[in-house]
PDB file of C-alpha atoms in Angstrom:
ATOM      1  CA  UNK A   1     -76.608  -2.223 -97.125  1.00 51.00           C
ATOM      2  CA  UNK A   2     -74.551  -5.337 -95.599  1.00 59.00           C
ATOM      3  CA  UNK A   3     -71.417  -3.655 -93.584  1.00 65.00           C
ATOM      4  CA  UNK A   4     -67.999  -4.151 -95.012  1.00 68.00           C
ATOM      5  CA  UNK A   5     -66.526  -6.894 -92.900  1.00 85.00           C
ATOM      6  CA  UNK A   6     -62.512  -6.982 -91.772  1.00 93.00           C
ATOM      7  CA  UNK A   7     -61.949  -9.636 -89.590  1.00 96.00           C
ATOM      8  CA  UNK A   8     -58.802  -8.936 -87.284  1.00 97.00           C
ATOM      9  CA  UNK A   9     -57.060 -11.682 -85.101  1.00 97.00           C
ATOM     10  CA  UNK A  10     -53.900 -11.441 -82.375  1.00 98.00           C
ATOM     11  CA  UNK A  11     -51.795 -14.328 -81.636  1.00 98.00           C
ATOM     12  CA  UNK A  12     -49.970 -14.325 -78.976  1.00 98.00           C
ATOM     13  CA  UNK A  13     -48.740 -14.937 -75.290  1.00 97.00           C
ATOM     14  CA  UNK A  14     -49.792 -13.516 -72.075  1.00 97.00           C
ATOM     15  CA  UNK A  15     -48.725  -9.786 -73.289  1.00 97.00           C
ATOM     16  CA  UNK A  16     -51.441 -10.205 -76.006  1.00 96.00           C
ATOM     17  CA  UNK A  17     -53.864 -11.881 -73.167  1.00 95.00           C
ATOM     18  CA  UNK A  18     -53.276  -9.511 -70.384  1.00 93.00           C
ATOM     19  CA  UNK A  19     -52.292 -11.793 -67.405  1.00 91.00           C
ATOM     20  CA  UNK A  20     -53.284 -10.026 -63.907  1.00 87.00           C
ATOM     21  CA  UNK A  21     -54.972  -7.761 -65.331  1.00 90.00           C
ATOM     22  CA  UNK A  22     -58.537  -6.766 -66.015  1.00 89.00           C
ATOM     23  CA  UNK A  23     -59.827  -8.091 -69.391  1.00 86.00           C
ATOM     24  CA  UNK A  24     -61.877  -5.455 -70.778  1.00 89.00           C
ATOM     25  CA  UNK A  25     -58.917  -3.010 -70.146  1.00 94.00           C
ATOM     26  CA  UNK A  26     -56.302  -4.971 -72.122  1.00 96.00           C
ATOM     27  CA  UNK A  27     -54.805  -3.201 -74.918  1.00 98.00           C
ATOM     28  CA  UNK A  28     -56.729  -5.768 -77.503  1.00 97.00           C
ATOM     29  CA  UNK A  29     -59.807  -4.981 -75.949  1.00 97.00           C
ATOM     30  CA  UNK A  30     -59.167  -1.152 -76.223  1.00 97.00           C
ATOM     31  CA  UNK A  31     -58.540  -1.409 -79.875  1.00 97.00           C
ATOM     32  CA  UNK A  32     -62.180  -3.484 -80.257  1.00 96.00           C
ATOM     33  CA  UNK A  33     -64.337  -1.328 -78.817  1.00 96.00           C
ATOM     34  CA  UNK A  34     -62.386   1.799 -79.830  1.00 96.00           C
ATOM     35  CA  UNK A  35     -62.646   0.701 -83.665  1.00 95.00           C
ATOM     36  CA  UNK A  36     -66.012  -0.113 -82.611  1.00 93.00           C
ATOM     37  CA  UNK A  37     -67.314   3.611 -81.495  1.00 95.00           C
ATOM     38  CA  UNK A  38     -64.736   5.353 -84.601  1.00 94.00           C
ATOM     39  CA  UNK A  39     -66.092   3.154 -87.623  1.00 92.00           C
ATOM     40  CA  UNK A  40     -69.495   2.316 -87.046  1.00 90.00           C
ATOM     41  CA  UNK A  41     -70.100   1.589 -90.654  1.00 89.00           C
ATOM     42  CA  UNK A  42     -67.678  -1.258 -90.613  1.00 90.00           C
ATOM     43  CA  UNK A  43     -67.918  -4.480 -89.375  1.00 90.00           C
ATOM     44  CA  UNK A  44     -64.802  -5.036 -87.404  1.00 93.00           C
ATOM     45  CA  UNK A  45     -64.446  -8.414 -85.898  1.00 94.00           C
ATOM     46  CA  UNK A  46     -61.762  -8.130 -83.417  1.00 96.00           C
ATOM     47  CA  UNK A  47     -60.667 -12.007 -82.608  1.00 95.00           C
ATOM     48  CA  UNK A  48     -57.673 -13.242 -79.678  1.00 95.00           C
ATOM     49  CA  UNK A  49     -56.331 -16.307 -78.941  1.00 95.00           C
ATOM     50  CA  UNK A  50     -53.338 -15.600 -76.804  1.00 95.00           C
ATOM     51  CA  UNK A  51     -52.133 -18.016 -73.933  1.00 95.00           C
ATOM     52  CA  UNK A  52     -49.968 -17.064 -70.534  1.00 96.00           C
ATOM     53  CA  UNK A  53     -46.436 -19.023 -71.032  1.00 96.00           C
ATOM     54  CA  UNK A  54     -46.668 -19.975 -74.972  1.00 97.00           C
ATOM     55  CA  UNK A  55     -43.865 -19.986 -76.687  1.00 98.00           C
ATOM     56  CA  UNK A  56     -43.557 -19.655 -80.325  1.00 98.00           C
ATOM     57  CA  UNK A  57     -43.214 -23.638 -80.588  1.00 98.00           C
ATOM     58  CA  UNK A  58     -46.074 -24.450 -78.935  1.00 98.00           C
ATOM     59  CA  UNK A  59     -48.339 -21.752 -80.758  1.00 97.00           C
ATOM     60  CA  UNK A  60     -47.072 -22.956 -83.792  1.00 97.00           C
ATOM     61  CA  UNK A  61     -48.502 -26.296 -83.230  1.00 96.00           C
ATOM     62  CA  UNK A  62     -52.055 -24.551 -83.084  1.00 95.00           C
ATOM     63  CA  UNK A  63     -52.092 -22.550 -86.134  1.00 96.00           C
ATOM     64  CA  UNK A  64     -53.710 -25.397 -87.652  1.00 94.00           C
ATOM     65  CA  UNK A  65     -56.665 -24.493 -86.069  1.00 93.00           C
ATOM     66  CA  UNK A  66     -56.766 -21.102 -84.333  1.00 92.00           C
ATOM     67  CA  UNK A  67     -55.326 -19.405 -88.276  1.00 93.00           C
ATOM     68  CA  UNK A  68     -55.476 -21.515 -91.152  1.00 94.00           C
ATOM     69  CA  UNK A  69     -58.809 -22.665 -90.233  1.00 93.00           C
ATOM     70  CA  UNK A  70     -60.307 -19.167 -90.460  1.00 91.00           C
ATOM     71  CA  UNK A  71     -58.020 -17.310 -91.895  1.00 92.00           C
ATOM     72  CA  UNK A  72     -58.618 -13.288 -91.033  1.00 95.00           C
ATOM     73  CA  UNK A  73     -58.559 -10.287 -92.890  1.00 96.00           C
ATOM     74  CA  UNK A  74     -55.176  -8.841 -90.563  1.00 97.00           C
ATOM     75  CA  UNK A  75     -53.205 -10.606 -88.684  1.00 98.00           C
ATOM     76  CA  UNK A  76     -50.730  -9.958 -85.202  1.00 98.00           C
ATOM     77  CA  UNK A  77     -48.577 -11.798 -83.690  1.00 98.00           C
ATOM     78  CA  UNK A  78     -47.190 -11.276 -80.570  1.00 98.00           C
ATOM     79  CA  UNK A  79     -44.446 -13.789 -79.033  1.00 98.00           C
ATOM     80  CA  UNK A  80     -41.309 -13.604 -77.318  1.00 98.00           C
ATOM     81  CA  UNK A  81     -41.437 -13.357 -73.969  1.00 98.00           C
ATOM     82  CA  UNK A  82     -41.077 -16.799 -73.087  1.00 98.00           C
ATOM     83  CA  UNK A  83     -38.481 -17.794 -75.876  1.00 98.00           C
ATOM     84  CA  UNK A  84     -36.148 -15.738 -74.351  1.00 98.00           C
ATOM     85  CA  UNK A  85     -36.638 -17.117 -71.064  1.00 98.00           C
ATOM     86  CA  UNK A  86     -34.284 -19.521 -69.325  1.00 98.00           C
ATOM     87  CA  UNK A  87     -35.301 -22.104 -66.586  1.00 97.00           C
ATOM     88  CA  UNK A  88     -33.002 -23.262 -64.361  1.00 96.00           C
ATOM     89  CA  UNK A  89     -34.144 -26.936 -64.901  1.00 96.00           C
ATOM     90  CA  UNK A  90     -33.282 -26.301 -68.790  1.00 96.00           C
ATOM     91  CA  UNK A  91     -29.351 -25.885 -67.064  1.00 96.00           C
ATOM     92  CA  UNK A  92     -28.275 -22.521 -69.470  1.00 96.00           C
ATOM     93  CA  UNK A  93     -30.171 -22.887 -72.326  1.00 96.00           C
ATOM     94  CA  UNK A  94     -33.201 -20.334 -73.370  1.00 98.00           C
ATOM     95  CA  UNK A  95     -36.849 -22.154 -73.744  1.00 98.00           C
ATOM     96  CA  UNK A  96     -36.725 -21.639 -77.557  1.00 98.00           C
ATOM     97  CA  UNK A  97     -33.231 -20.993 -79.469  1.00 98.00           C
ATOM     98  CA  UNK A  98     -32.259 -17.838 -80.954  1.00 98.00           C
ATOM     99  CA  UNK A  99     -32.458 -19.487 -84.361  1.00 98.00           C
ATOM    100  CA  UNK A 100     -35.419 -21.847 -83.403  1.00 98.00           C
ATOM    101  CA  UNK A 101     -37.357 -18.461 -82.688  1.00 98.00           C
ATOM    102  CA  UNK A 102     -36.417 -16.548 -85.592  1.00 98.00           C
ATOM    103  CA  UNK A 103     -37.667 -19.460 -88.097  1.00 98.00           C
ATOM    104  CA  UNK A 104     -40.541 -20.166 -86.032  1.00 98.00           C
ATOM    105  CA  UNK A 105     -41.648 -16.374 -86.596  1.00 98.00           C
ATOM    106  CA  UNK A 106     -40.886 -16.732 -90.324  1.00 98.00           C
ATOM    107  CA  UNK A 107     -42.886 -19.783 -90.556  1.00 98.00           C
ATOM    108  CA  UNK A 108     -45.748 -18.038 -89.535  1.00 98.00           C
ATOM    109  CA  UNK A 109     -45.750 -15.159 -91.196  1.00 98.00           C
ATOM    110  CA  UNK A 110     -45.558 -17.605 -94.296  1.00 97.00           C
ATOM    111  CA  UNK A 111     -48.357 -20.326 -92.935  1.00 97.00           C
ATOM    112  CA  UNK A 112     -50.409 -17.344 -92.804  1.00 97.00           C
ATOM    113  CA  UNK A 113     -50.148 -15.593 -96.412  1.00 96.00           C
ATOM    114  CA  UNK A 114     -50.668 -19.057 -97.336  1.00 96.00           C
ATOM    115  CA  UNK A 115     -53.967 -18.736 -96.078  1.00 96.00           C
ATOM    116  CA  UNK A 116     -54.413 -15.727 -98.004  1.00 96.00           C
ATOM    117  CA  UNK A 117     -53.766 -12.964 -94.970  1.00 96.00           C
ATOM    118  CA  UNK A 118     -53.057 -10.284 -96.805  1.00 91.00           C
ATOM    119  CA  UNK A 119     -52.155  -8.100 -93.348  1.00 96.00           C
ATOM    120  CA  UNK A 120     -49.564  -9.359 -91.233  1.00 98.00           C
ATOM    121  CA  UNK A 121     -47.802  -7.447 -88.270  1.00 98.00           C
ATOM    122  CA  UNK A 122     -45.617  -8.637 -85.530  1.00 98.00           C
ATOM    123  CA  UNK A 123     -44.666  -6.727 -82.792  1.00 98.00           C
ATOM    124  CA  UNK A 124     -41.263  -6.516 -80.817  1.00 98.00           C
ATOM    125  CA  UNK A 125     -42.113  -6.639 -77.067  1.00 98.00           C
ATOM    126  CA  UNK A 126     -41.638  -3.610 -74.434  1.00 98.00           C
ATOM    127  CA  UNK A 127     -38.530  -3.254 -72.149  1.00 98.00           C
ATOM    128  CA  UNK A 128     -38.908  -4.932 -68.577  1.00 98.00           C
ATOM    129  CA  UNK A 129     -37.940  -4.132 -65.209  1.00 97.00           C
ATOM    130  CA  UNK A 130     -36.412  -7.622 -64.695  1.00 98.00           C
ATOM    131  CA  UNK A 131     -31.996  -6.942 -63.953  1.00 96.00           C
ATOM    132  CA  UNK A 132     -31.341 -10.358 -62.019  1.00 94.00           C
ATOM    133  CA  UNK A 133     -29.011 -12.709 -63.758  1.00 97.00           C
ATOM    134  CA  UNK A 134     -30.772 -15.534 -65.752  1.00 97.00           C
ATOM    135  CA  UNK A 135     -29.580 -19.426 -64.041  1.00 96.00           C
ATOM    136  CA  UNK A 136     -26.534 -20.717 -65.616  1.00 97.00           C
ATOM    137  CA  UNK A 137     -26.262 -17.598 -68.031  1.00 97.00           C
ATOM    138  CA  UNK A 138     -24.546 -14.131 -67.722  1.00 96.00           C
ATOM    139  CA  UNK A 139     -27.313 -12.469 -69.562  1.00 97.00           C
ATOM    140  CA  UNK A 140     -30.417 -10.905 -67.790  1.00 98.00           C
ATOM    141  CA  UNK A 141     -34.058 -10.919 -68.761  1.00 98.00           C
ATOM    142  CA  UNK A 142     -34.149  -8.148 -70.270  1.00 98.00           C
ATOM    143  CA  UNK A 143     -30.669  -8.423 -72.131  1.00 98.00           C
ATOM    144  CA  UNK A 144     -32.391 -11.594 -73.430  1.00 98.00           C
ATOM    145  CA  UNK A 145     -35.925  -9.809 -74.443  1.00 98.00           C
ATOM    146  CA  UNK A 146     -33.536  -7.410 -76.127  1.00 98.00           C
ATOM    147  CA  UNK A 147     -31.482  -9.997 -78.303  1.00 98.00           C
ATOM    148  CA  UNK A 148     -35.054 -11.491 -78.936  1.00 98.00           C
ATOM    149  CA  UNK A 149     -36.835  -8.151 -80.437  1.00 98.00           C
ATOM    150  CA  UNK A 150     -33.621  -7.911 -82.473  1.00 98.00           C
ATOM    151  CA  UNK A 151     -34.497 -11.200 -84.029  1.00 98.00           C
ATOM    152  CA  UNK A 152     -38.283  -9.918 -84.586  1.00 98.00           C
ATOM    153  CA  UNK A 153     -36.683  -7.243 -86.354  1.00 98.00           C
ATOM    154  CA  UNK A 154     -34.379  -9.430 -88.705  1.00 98.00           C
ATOM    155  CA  UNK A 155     -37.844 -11.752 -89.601  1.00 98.00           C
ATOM    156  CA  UNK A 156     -40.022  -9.276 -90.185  1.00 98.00           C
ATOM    157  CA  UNK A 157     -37.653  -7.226 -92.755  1.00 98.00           C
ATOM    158  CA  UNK A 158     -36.552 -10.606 -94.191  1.00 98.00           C
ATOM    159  CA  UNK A 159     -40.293 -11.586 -94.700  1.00 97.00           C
ATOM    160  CA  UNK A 160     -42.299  -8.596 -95.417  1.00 96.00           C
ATOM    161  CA  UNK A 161     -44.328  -8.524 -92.770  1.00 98.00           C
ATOM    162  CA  UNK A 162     -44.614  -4.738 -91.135  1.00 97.00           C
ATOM    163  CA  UNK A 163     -43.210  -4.944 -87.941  1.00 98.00           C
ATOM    164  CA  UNK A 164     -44.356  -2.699 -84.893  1.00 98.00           C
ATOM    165  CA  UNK A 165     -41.716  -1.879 -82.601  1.00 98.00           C
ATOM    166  CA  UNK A 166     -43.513  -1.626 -79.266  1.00 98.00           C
ATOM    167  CA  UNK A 167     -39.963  -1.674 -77.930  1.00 98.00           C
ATOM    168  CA  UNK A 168     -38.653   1.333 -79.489  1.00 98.00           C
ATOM    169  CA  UNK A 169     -42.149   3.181 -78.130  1.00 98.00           C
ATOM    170  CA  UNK A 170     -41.891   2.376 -75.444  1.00 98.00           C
ATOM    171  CA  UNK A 171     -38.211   3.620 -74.634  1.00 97.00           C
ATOM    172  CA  UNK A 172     -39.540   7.208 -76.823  1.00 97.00           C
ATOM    173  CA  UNK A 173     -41.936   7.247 -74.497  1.00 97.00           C
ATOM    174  CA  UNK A 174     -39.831   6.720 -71.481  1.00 96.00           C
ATOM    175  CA  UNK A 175     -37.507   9.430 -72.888  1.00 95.00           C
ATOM    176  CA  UNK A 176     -40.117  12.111 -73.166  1.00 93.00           C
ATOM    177  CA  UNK A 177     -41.897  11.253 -69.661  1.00 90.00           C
ATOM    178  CA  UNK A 178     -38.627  10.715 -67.505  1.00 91.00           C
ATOM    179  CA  UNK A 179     -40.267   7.493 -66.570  1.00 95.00           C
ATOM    180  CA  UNK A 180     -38.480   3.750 -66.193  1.00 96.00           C
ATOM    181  CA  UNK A 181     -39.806   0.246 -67.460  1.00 97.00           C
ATOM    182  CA  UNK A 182     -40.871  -0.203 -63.860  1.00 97.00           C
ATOM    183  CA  UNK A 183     -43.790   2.445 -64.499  1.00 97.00           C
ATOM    184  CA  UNK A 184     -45.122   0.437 -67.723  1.00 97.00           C
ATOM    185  CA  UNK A 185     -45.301  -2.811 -65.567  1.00 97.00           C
ATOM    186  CA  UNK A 186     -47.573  -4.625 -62.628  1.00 97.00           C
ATOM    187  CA  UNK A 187     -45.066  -5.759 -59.576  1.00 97.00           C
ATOM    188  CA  UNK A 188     -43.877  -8.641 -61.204  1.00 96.00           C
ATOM    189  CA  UNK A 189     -41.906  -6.442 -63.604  1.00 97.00           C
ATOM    190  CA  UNK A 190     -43.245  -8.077 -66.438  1.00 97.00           C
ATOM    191  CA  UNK A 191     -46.590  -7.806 -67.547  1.00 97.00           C
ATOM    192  CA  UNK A 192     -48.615  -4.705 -68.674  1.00 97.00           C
ATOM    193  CA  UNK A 193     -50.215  -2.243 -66.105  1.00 97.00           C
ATOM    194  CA  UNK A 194     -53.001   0.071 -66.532  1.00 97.00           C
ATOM    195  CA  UNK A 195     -50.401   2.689 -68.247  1.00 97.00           C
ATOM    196  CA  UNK A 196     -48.538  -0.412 -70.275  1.00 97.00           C
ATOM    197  CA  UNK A 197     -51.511  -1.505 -71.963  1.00 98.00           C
ATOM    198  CA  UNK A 198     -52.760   2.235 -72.434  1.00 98.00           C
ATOM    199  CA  UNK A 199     -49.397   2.433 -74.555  1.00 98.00           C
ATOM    200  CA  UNK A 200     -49.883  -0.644 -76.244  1.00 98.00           C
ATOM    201  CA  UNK A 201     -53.352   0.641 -77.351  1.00 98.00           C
ATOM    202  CA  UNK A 202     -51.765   3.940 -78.284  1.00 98.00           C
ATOM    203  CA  UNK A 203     -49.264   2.609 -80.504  1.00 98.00           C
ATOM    204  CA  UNK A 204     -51.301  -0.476 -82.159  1.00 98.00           C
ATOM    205  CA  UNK A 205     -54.356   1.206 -83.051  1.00 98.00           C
ATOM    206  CA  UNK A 206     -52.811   4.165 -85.445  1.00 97.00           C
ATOM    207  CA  UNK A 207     -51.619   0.806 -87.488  1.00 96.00           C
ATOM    208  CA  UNK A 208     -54.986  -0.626 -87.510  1.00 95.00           C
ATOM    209  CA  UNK A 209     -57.057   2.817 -88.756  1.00 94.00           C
ATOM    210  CA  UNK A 210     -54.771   2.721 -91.538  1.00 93.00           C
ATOM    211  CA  UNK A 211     -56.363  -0.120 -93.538  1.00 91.00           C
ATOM    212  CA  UNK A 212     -59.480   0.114 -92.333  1.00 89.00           C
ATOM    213  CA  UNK A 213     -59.918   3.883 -93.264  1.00 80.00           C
TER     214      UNK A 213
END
């Protein structure tokens, strides 16, 4: 008998990819080899194509091929982080617009039921340890992640997607352990230790068993 086949695909940045940190212990490689061992009868194809530093305007730009030209079974997306940044040289303004970001995350969602995805999930993004001021701003980092997971929030109810709220894990989590953002993340205060992507795992792969049990 030919396995049931669900064919499941992340898009995202460098919180999706794991930057500085080992590959096969990334939270999307947990979830592969965990569905792996728990449903051996079915044929999960676990699928990334996440790049350090995207922004939702560039990864927009590759849907073309990376989504529509395959389209999978389930789909999560994963962006963010670098909207919400601002560089100095870009003198006070954040690398992708509030509203630029918001309709960029609709327009997904929507390119990909297009493409028949019946499955779509996008994820808010977990609280950092980063408190210095942001050049020509007043806002921090992490008061700009925050306004940014907000805006997740508003697209994914407006569209219909099911949303994940890593960020409101994560501070649950923080709650019941006594612990700090600073204990989820590598030096850099921004990407995923060992115990940030063991969270990630924790809280994506509940989601996942759900349609494919």
């Amino acid at each position: 008998m030919t396995k049931q086949s669900i064919k499941i695909y992340f898009f995202g940045d460098s919180i999706c990819e794991g930057q500085r940190f080992p590959t096969h212990r990334g939270w999307v490689n947990q979830i592969s080899q965990r569905l792996e061992n728990d449903y051996p009868d079915k044929n999960t194809v676990v699928s990334k194509f996440a790049i350090n530093g995207r922004t939702t305007r560039q990864a927009l730009e590759t849907m073309p091929y990376h989504i529509q030209s395959s389209p999978s079974d389930v789909l999560f997306i994963q962006f963010g982080m670098n909207d919400c940044n601002y560089w100095k040289s870009d003198r006070g303004g954040p690398r992708v617009s509030a509203a630029s970001f918001k309709a960029n995350i609709l327009e997904m969602i929507g390119r990909a039921r297009c493409f028949g995805i019946k499955d779509v999930f996008v994820n808010t993004n977990h609280p950092t340890g980063l408190k210095q001021v942001l050049p020509f701003t007043r806002l921090t980092y992490q008061q700009s992640n925050e306004e940014y997971n907000h805006l997740i929030r508003e697209a994914t109810m407006e569209s219909g997607a099911t949303l994940v709220d890593i960020e409101k894990y994560f501070f649950e989590d923080m709650s019941n352990a006594e612990n700090t953002p600073e204990d989820y993340v590598l030096p850099d205060l921004l990407h995923l230790n060992e115990k940030g992507h063991d969270l990630y795992a924790q809280i994506v792969y509940p989601v996942l068993e759900k349609i494919i049990s």
